[in-house]
XYZ file of C-alpha atoms in Angstrom:
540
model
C 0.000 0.000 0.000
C 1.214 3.252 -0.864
C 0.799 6.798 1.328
C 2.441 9.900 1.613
C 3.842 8.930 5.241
C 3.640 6.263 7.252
C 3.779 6.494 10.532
C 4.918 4.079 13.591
C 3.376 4.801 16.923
C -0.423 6.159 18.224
C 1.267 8.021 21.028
C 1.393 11.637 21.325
C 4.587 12.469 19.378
C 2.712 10.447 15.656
C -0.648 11.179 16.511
C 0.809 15.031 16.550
C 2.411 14.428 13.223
C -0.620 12.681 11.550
C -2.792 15.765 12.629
C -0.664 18.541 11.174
C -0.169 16.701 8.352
C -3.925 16.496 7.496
C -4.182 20.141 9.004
C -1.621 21.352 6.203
C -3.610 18.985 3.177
C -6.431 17.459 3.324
C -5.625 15.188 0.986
C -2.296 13.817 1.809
C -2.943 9.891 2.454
C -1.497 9.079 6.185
C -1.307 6.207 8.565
C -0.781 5.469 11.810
C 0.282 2.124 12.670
C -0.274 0.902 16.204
C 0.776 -2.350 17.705
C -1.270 -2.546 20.732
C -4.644 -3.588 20.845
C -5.985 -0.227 20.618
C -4.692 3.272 20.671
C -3.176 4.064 24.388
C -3.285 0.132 25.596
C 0.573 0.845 25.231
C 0.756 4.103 26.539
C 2.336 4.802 30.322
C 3.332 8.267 31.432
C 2.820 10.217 34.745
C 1.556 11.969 33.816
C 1.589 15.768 34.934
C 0.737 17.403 31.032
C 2.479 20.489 30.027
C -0.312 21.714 27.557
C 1.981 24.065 25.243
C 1.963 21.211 22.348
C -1.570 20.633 22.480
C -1.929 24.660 22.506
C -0.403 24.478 19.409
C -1.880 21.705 17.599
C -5.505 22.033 18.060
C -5.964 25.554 20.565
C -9.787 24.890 20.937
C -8.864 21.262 22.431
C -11.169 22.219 25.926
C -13.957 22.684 23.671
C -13.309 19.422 21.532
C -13.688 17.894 25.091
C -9.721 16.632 25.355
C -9.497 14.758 28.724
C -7.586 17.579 30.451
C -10.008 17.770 33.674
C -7.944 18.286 36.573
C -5.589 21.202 36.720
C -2.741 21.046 39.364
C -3.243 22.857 42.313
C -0.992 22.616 44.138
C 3.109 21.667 44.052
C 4.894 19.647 46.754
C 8.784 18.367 46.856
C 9.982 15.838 49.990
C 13.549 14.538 50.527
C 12.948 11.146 52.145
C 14.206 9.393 55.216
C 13.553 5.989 56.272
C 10.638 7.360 58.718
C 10.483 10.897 57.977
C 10.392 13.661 55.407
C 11.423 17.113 55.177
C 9.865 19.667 52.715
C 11.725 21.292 49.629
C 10.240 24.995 49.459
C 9.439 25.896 45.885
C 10.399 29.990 46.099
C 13.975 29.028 45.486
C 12.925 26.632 42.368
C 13.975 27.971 38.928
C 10.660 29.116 36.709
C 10.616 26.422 34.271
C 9.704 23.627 37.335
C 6.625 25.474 38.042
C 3.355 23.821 37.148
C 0.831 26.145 37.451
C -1.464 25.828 34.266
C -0.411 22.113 33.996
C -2.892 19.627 34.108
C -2.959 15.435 35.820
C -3.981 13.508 32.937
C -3.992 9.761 31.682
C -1.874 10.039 28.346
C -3.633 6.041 27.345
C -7.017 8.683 27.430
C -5.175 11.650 25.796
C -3.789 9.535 23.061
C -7.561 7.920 22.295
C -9.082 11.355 22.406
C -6.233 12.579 19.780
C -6.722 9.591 17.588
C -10.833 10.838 17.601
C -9.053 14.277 16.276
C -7.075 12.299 13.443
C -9.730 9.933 12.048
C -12.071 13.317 11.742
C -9.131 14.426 9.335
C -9.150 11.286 7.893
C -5.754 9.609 8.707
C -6.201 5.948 8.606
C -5.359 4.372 12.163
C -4.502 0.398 12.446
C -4.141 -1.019 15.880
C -2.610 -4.401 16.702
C -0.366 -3.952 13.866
C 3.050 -4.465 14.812
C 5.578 -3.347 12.271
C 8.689 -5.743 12.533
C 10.783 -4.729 9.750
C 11.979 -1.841 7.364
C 11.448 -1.727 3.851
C 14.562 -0.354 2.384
C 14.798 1.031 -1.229
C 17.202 0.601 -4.420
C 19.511 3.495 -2.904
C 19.196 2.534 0.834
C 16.792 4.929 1.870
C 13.852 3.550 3.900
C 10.537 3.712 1.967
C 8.301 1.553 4.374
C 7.316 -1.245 7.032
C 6.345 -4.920 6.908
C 3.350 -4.886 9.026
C 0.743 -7.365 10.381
C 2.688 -10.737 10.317
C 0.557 -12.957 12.806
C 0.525 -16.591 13.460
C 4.322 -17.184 12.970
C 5.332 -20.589 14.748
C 7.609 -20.547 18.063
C 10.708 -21.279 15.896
C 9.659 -18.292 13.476
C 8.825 -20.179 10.570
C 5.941 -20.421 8.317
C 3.491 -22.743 9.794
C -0.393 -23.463 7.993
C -1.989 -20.066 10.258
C 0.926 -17.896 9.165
C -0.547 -14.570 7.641
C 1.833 -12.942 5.864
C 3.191 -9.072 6.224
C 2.172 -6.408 4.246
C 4.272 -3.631 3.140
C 3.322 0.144 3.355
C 5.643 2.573 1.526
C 5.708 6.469 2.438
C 7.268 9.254 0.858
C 8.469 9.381 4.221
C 8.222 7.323 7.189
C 8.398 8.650 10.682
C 9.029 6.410 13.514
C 7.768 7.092 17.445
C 7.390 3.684 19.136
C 8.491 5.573 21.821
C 12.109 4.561 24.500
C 14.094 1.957 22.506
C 11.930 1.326 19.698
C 13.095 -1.699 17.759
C 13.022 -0.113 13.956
C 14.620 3.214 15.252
C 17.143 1.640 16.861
C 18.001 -0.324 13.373
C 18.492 2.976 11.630
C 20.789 4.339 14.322
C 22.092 1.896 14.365
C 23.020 1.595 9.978
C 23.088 5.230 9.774
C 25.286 5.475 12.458
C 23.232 8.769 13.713
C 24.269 8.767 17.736
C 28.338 9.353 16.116
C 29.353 12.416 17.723
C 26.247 12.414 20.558
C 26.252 11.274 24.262
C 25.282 8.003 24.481
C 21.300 7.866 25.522
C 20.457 7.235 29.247
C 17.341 5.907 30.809
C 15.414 5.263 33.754
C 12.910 2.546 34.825
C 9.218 3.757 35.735
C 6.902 1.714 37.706
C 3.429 3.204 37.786
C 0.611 2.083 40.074
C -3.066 3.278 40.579
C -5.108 3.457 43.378
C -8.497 3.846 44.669
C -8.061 5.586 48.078
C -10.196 6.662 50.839
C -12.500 9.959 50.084
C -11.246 11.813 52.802
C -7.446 11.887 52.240
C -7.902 12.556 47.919
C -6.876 15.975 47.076
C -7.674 16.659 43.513
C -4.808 18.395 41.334
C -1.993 17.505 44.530
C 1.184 16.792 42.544
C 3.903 15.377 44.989
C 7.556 14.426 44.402
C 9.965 12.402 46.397
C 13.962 11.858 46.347
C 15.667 9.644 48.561
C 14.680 6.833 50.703
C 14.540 4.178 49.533
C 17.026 4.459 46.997
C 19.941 6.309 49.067
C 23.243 5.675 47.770
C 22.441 3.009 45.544
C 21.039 4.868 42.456
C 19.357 7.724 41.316
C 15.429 8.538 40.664
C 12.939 9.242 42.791
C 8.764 9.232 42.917
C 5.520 11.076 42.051
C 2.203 10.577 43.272
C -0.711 12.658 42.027
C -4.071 13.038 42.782
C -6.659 12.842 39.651
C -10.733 13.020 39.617
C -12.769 10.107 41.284
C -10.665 9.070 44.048
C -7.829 7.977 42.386
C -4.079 8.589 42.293
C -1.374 7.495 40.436
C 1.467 6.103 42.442
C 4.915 6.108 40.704
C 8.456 5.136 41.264
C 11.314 6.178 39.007
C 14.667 4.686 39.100
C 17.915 5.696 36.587
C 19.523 2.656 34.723
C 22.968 3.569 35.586
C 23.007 1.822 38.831
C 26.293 0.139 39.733
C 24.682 -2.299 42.177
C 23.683 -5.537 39.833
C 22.028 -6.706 42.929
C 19.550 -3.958 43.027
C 16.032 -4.964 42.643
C 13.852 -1.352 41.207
C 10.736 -3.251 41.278
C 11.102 -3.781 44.923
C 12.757 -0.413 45.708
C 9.372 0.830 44.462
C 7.167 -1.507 46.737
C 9.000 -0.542 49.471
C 9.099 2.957 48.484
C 5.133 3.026 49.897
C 5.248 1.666 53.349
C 7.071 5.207 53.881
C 4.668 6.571 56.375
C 3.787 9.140 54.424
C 2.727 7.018 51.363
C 1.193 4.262 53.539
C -0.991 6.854 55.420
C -2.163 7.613 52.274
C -2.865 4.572 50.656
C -4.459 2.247 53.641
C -8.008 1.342 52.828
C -7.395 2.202 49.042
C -6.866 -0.589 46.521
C -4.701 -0.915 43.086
C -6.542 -1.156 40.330
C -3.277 -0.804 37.719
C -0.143 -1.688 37.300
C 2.775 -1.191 34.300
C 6.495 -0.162 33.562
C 8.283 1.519 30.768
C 11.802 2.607 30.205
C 12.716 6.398 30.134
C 15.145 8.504 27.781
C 16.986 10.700 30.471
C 19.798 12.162 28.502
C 18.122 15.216 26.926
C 19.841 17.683 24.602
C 23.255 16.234 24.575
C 22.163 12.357 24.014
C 19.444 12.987 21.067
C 20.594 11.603 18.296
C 20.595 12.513 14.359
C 16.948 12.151 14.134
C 16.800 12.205 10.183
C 18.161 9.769 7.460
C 17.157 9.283 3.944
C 13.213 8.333 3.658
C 12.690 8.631 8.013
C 12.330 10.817 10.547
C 12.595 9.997 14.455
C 9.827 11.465 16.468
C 9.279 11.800 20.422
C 10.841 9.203 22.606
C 12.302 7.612 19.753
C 15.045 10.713 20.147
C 14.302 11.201 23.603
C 12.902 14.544 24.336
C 12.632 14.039 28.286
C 12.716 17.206 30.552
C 14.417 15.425 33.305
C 13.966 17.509 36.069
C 10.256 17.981 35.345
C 9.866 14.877 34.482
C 7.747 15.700 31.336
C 8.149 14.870 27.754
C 4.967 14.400 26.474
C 4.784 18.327 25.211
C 8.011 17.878 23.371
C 7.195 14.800 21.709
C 3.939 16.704 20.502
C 5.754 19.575 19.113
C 7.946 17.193 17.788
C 5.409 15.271 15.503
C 5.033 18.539 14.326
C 7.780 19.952 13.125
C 8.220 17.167 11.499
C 4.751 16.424 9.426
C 5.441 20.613 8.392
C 9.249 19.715 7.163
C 7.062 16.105 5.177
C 4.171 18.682 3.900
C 7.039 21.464 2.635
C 9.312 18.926 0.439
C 6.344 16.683 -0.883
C 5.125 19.734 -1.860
C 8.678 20.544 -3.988
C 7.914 17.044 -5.545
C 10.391 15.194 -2.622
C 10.535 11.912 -1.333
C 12.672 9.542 0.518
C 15.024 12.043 1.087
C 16.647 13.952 4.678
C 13.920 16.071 6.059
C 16.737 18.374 8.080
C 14.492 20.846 8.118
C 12.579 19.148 10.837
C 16.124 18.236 12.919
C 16.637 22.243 12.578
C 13.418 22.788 14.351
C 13.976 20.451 17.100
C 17.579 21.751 18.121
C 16.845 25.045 17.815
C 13.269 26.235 18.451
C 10.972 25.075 21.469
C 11.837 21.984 22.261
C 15.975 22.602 22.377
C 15.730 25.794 23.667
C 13.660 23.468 26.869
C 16.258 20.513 26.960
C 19.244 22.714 26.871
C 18.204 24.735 29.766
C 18.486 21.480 31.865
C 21.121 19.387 30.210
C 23.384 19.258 32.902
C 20.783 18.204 35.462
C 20.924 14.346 34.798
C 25.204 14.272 34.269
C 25.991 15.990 37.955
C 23.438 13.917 39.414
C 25.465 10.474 38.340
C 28.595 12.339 39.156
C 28.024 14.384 42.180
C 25.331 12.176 44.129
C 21.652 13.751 45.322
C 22.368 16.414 47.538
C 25.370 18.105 45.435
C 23.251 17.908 42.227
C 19.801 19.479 44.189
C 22.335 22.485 44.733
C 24.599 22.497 41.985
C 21.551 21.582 38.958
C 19.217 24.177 40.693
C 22.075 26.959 40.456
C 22.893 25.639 36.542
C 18.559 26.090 35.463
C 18.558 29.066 37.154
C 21.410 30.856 35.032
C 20.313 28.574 31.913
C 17.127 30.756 32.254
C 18.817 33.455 32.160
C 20.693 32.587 29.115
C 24.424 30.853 30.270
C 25.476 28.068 32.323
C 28.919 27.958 34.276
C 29.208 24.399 33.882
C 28.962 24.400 29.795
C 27.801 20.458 28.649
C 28.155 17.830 30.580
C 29.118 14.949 29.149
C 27.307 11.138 30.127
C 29.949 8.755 29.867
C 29.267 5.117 30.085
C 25.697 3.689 28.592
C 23.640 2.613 31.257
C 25.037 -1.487 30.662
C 28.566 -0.341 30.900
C 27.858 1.112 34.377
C 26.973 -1.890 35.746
C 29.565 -3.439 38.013
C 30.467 -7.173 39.142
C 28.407 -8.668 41.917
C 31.327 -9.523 43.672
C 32.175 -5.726 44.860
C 28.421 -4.844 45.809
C 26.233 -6.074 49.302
C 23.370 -7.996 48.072
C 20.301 -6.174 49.394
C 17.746 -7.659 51.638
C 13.891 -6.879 50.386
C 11.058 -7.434 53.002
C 8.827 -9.571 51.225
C 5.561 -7.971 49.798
C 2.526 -7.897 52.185
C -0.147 -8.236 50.075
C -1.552 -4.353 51.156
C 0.550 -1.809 50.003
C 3.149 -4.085 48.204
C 3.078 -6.836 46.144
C 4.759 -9.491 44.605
C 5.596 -8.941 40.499
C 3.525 -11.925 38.791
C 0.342 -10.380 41.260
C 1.049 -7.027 40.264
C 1.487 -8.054 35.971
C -1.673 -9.377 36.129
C -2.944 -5.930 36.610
C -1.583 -4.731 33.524
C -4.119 -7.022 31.410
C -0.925 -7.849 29.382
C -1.176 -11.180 27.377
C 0.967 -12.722 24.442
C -0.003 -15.560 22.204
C 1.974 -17.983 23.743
C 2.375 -20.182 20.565
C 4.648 -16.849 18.772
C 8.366 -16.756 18.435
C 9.688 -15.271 21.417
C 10.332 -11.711 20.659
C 12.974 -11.154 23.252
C 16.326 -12.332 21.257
C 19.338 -13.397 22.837
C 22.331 -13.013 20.467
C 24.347 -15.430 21.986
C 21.994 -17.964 24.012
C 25.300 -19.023 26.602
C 25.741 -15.837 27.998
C 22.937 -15.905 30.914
C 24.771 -18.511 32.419
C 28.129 -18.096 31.361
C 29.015 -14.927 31.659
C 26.062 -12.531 33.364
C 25.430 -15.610 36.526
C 28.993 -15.836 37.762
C 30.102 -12.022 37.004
C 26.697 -9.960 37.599
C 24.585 -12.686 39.562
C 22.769 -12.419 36.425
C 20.661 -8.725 36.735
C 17.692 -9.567 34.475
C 16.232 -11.357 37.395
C 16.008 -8.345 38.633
C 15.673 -5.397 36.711
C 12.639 -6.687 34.892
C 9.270 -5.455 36.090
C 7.286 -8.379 35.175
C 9.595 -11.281 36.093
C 9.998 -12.127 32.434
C 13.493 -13.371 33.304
C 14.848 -16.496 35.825
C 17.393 -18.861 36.561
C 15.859 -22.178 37.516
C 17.619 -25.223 38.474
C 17.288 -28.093 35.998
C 18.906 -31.282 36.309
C 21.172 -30.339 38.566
C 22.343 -27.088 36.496
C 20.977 -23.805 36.854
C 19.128 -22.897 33.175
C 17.748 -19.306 31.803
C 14.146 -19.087 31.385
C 12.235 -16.101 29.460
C 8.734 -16.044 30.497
C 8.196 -13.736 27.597
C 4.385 -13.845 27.800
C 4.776 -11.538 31.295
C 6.677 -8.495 28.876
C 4.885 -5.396 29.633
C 7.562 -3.501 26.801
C 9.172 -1.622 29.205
C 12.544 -2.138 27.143
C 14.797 -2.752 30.108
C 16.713 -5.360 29.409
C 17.535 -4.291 25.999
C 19.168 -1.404 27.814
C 20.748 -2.411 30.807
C 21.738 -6.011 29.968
C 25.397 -5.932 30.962
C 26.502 -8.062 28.005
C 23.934 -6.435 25.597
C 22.711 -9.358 24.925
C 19.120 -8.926 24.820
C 17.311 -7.633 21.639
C 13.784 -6.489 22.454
C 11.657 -6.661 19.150
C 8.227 -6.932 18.089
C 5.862 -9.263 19.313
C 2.408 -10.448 17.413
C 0.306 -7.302 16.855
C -2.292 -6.676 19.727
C -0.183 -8.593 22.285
C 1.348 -7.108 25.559
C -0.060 -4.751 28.028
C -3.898 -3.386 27.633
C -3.340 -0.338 30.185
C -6.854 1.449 30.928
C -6.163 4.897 32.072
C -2.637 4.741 32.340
């Protein structure tokens, strides 16, 4: 099938770009290809929304009835002990961390509201089509995506219910899977676009809702945490905030740059709310939700060349993170933008298939750089300096940033996030109190609140390139991590016949991306499952 552009991803970064597209011609042909069951069954964020992209896009969004109901109202920051807190004032905070006119929103309901917005303007959406390859052309520009290959046997080969692929060519094709998408990290990869970049960092967020008691809910309450339980261990911190109808999302952030291969995030977070402050709040409340997904974390200096011949990398996909406010959403938004105007201005010269550096101009130098590079040194002197330094040192750096120079210059990264990663044998392993069924639970319980299910007769879609390593190398040397850093338990080292033996339980993969990222080894490729399969988040 042949359109105009094709487009990877129904979060907010293509949904963006499919919309100005049809906003600049009508008749452009555009679609949207979605691999989970329906648009936002994939999406996780916060999510506290920074509405300046949605301004942009469609300004009389409150009267198209987007699901932007609860503004925040109020702003709180905590450092943390084991049994105690003390408050952050914001007066000394720099401007930008502000979030008055911000609103608490699920971006699963934003995302189904936008794709509303795009089928009106008649871009074609498909969910549950995964696209697991790229269709290159005669020159080795990419012109398209295989599509909608289902019923592949467990060995990936053709079996009597195999349906066959289908291949959509664009003039261009933009890709925003979001963190660590599998196709945009092919062309990075052959393009070689992250030469001369930081390497990309990430974090790990686990998200929770809850139900809670009347009495304690305080509508449009945005709260952040640093600290305990984390300490010395690793970076990241927590959010919880309080949305319409009693509920509150309940969140735990921690940076994949953690030396400690022992360290267990999942149950840093599950710990993280028998704080008293947390617990208080939560007792007599119930989860109703649970999911995980990876975060980009290096901003401006990590983004890589986000153009090659025939694409175009959108949102998360370059990473487009404001760290310190933990927000993203309104840069991936502007994002999809800039580049369906830079698609609409060279099909328009009679172009295809060819660099749209127009669009990469846009993103380093209007909005949405002008907003990373005011924090860029926020997430470096963090993994440097430690919590307390960085609170001090990154405040000082936004502050003069806003006013227009930074003492520091750019920071650089360093090591990826598997290189930092040292040997078991120089870290404590940490004792976790065991979940008590209240406030914290065990992983499987918790997965099963994600609705996530894969067709358990598919090809596994987590790759191992070499299938000795688990146990070879990653067992004796790291105590082999993927036990642990996984959020839903996808990974384990049973005993069998006397030997221990790797097991991927890849039917629990909520697509977090994790262990493509922090696998010591890099050992683990994270592609595409069936269409349709993994997580079917509600309101996340």
């Amino acid at each position: 099938m042949e359109y105009d552009v094709v487009i990877v991803g129904a979060g907010p970064a293509g949904l963006s770009a499919a919309i100005r597209l049809k906003q600049l011609d009508a008749d452009l042909n555009v679609v949207v290809l979605e691999k989970g069951s329906e648009v936002g069954a994939h999406i996780l964020s916060g999510a506290v929304l920074d509405p300046c992209g949605l301004d942009k896009l469609i300004p009389d969004w409150k009267t198209k009835g987007a699901p932007l109901n609860v503004p925040v109202k109020e702003d709180n920051f905590y450092m943390l002990g084991e049994a105690g807190k003390v408050r952050i004032p914001n007066f000394p905070m720099p401007p930008l961390m502000n979030n008055h006119g911000n609103y608490i929103v699920s971006m699963g309901n934003v995302c189904r509201w936008m794709a509303e917005q795009a089928e009106a303007l008649g871009v074609e959406i498909f969910p549950g089509m995964a696209c697991s390859e790229l269709v290159y052309g005669d020159n080795g520009e990419v012109k398209g995506v295989v599509a909608g290959v289902f019923g592949l046997e467990a060995d990936g080969s053709i079996g009597d219910g195999t349906e066959p692929g289908m291949e959509l060519h664009g003039k261009y094709v933009f890709l925003s899977e979001g963190v660590r998408g599998s196709l945009a990290k092919e062309v990075i990869e052959k393009y070689d676009l992250a030469a001369g970049h930081e390497p990309q960092k990430f974090g790990l967020g686990m998200k929770e809702i809850w139900e809670i008691d009347p009495a304690k809910h305080k509508e449009g309450s945005v709260t952040h945490t640093m600290g305990w339980p984390l300490g010395s261990n690793a970076g990241g911190g927590s959010f919880i905030y309080h949305l319409e109808n009693n509920q509150v999302y309940v969140g735990f952030v921690v940076h994949l740059n953690y030396k400690n291969p022992h360290l267990f995030p999942y149950m840093e977070f599950q710990r993280f709310k028998h704080h008293p402050m947390v617990a208080e709040l939560l007792e007599g409340g119930k989860r109703v939700a649970y999911g995980a997904r990876a975060i980009s974390e290096g901003g401006y200096q990590s983004m890589p060349k986000m153009v090659a011949p025939g694409v175009a990398l959108l949102g998360c996909s370059v990473g487009m993170v404001n760290v310190p406010r933990i927000k993203g959403n309104h840069n991936a938004m502007l994002s999809g933008m800039a580049a369906a105007e830079a698609a609409h201005a060279a099909i328009a010269e009679g172009r295809a298939s060819d660099e749209l550096s127009a669009y990469e101009t846009e993103v380093r130098q209007g909005d949405i750089g002008q907003d990373l590079k005011k924090v860029r040194n926020v997430k470096p002197m963090w993994s440097k300096w430690g919590l307390l330094p960085s609170l001090a040192l990154g405040g000082l750096d936004m502050w003069t940033n806003t006013l227009g120079f930074s003492l520091f210059g750019t920071l650089k990264h360093g090591k990826t996030d598997a290189k930092a990663t040292e040997e078991a044998s120089k870290h404590k392993v940490i004792d976790y109190p065991k979940p008590d069924g209240k406030l914290s639970f065990d992983r499987l319980t918790n997965v099963s609140f994600s609705m996530t299910n894969h067709q358990e007769s598919q090809p596994c879609h987590l790759k191992l390139k070499d299938p000795s390593i688990p146990i070879q190398v990653n067992l004796p040397k790291y105590a082999e991590p993927a036990q642990r850093y996984c959020p839903a338990g996808v990974y384990e080292v049973v005993e069998k016949d006397g030997q221990p033996e790797f097991v991927i339980n890849f039917q629990n993969c909520v697509h977090c991306k994790t262990c493509d990222i922090k696998d010591p080894e890099q050992n683990i490729n994270w592609t595409t499952p069936q269409g349709g399969d993994g997580p079917n988040y509600p309101n996340m």
